[in-house]
Every structure is written in structure tokens, then in C-alpha cells.
């Protein structure tokens, strides 16, 4: 779980990682890495980074784990927070959250 939250936090720009961390249980909010500029990872790079941090080479296993974590994150956010978070992500990563793609 920490690896997914860390990589997600690095992908987010501005204060979005802080907003995400604030919505998580205290024991998890420190896992969200802050990177004010945000990294421009696509889905492949996102999953590679998660796999590297989890030390898991099986791409399907990494995808399933990331998807489980991100679906839980999506459920923890209200509609506005979820929209703000997803607006910063490319479609491939948004698909892992299992929610409709945000509109402009």
C-alpha cells in the first residue's frame, strides 16, 4: 500500500498530495510522497515504479495491487476531491481507480 501511495504522491503536482494525505488514516498519510512539481509518469512508468518499490517483478500482480489500493483511495474521497485528484492523471492511471473519467 505504501509503495502505491508514495508513487501516486510523486505523480501529483501542487498541494494535491497534501490533500490526499489529509483524507487518509494517520498511519498512511506519511506514505504519500510530496513533489510540488509532480512527475509526468504514464501508466507504464507508474506501475514500474510501484513494482520497483514493492520489489515485485510480475506486472499483473503489480497492476492488481495498485488497482486495489487506488479503488480504496477513490472511495475515501468525496466527489470534488476525487475530481481534483483524477484531473492531474492520464487515462491509464485513472482507469486503476475504477471510476468514471473526470470531465473538464
CSV table of C-alpha atoms in Angstrom, one decimal:
chain,number,residue,atom,x,y,z
A,1,UNK,CA,0.0,0.0,0.0
A,2,UNK,CA,2.8,2.4,0.9
A,3,UNK,CA,4.5,2.0,-2.4
A,4,UNK,CA,1.3,2.8,-4.4
A,5,UNK,CA,0.6,5.9,-2.2
A,6,UNK,CA,4.2,7.1,-2.5
A,7,UNK,CA,4.3,6.8,-6.3
A,8,UNK,CA,0.9,8.4,-6.6
A,9,UNK,CA,2.0,11.3,-4.4
A,10,UNK,CA,5.1,11.9,-6.6
A,11,UNK,CA,2.9,12.0,-9.7
A,12,UNK,CA,0.7,14.8,-8.2
A,13,UNK,CA,1.6,18.4,-8.6
A,14,UNK,CA,0.9,21.4,-6.3
A,15,UNK,CA,-0.8,20.6,-3.0
A,16,UNK,CA,-2.8,17.7,-4.3
A,17,UNK,CA,-0.6,15.2,-2.5
A,18,UNK,CA,-1.2,17.1,0.8
A,19,UNK,CA,-5.0,17.0,0.2
A,20,UNK,CA,-4.8,13.3,-0.5
A,21,UNK,CA,-2.7,12.6,2.6
A,22,UNK,CA,-5.2,14.6,4.8
A,23,UNK,CA,-8.0,12.2,3.7
A,24,UNK,CA,-6.1,9.0,4.7
A,25,UNK,CA,-5.8,7.4,8.1
A,26,UNK,CA,-2.9,8.8,10.1
A,27,UNK,CA,-0.9,5.7,9.8
A,28,UNK,CA,-0.9,6.0,5.9
A,29,UNK,CA,-0.7,9.8,5.3
A,30,UNK,CA,3.0,9.8,5.7
A,31,UNK,CA,3.3,7.3,2.8
A,32,UNK,CA,2.2,10.0,0.3
A,33,UNK,CA,5.3,11.5,-1.1
A,34,UNK,CA,5.2,15.2,-1.8
A,35,UNK,CA,6.6,16.6,-5.0
A,36,UNK,CA,5.3,20.1,-5.8
A,37,UNK,CA,6.2,19.8,-9.5
A,38,UNK,CA,4.7,16.4,-10.0
A,39,UNK,CA,6.2,13.8,-12.2
A,40,UNK,CA,4.8,13.2,-15.7
A,41,UNK,CA,4.6,9.4,-15.5
A,42,UNK,CA,2.2,7.4,-17.7
A,43,UNK,CA,0.6,4.2,-16.6
A,44,UNK,CA,3.7,2.1,-17.6
A,45,UNK,CA,6.1,4.2,-15.6
A,46,UNK,CA,3.7,4.5,-12.7
A,47,UNK,CA,3.4,0.7,-12.4
A,48,UNK,CA,7.1,0.2,-13.0
A,49,UNK,CA,7.9,2.5,-10.1
A,50,UNK,CA,5.3,0.7,-7.8
A,51,UNK,CA,6.8,-2.7,-8.8
A,52,UNK,CA,10.3,-1.4,-8.1
A,53,UNK,CA,9.4,-0.1,-4.6
A,54,UNK,CA,7.5,-3.3,-3.8
A,55,UNK,CA,10.2,-5.4,-5.2
A,56,UNK,CA,7.7,-7.3,-7.3
A,57,UNK,CA,8.5,-8.2,-10.9
A,58,UNK,CA,5.2,-9.6,-12.0
A,59,UNK,CA,3.4,-6.8,-13.9
A,60,UNK,CA,-0.1,-8.4,-13.4
A,61,UNK,CA,0.5,-8.6,-9.7
A,62,UNK,CA,1.7,-5.0,-9.5
A,63,UNK,CA,-1.3,-3.8,-11.5
A,64,UNK,CA,-3.8,-5.7,-9.4
A,65,UNK,CA,-2.3,-4.4,-6.2
A,66,UNK,CA,-2.2,-0.8,-7.4
A,67,UNK,CA,-5.8,-1.1,-8.6
A,68,UNK,CA,-7.0,-2.4,-5.2
A,69,UNK,CA,-5.2,0.4,-3.4
A,70,UNK,CA,-6.4,3.1,-5.8
A,71,UNK,CA,-10.0,1.9,-5.7
A,72,UNK,CA,-9.9,2.2,-1.9
A,73,UNK,CA,-8.5,5.7,-2.2
A,74,UNK,CA,-11.2,6.7,-4.6
A,75,UNK,CA,-13.9,5.5,-2.1
A,76,UNK,CA,-12.3,7.6,0.6
A,77,UNK,CA,-12.6,10.8,-1.3
A,78,UNK,CA,-15.7,12.9,-1.9
A,79,UNK,CA,-16.7,13.8,-5.5
A,80,UNK,CA,-14.8,17.1,-5.6
A,81,UNK,CA,-11.6,15.7,-4.1
A,82,UNK,CA,-11.7,12.7,-6.4
A,83,UNK,CA,-12.3,15.1,-9.4
A,84,UNK,CA,-9.3,17.2,-8.4
A,85,UNK,CA,-7.1,14.2,-8.0
A,86,UNK,CA,-8.0,12.5,-11.2
A,87,UNK,CA,-7.8,15.7,-13.2
A,88,UNK,CA,-4.0,15.5,-12.8
A,89,UNK,CA,-3.7,12.0,-14.0
A,90,UNK,CA,-3.6,10.4,-17.5
A,91,UNK,CA,-6.4,8.0,-18.5
A,92,UNK,CA,-4.3,4.8,-17.9
A,93,UNK,CA,-3.8,5.7,-14.3
A,94,UNK,CA,-7.3,6.9,-13.8
A,95,UNK,CA,-8.6,3.5,-15.1
A,96,UNK,CA,-6.9,1.9,-12.0
A,97,UNK,CA,-9.2,3.9,-9.7
A,98,UNK,CA,-12.3,2.2,-11.3
A,99,UNK,CA,-14.3,5.4,-11.5
A,100,UNK,CA,-15.5,7.5,-14.5
A,101,UNK,CA,-13.1,9.8,-16.1
A,102,UNK,CA,-13.4,13.4,-14.9
A,103,UNK,CA,-14.7,16.0,-17.3
A,104,UNK,CA,-13.2,19.4,-17.7
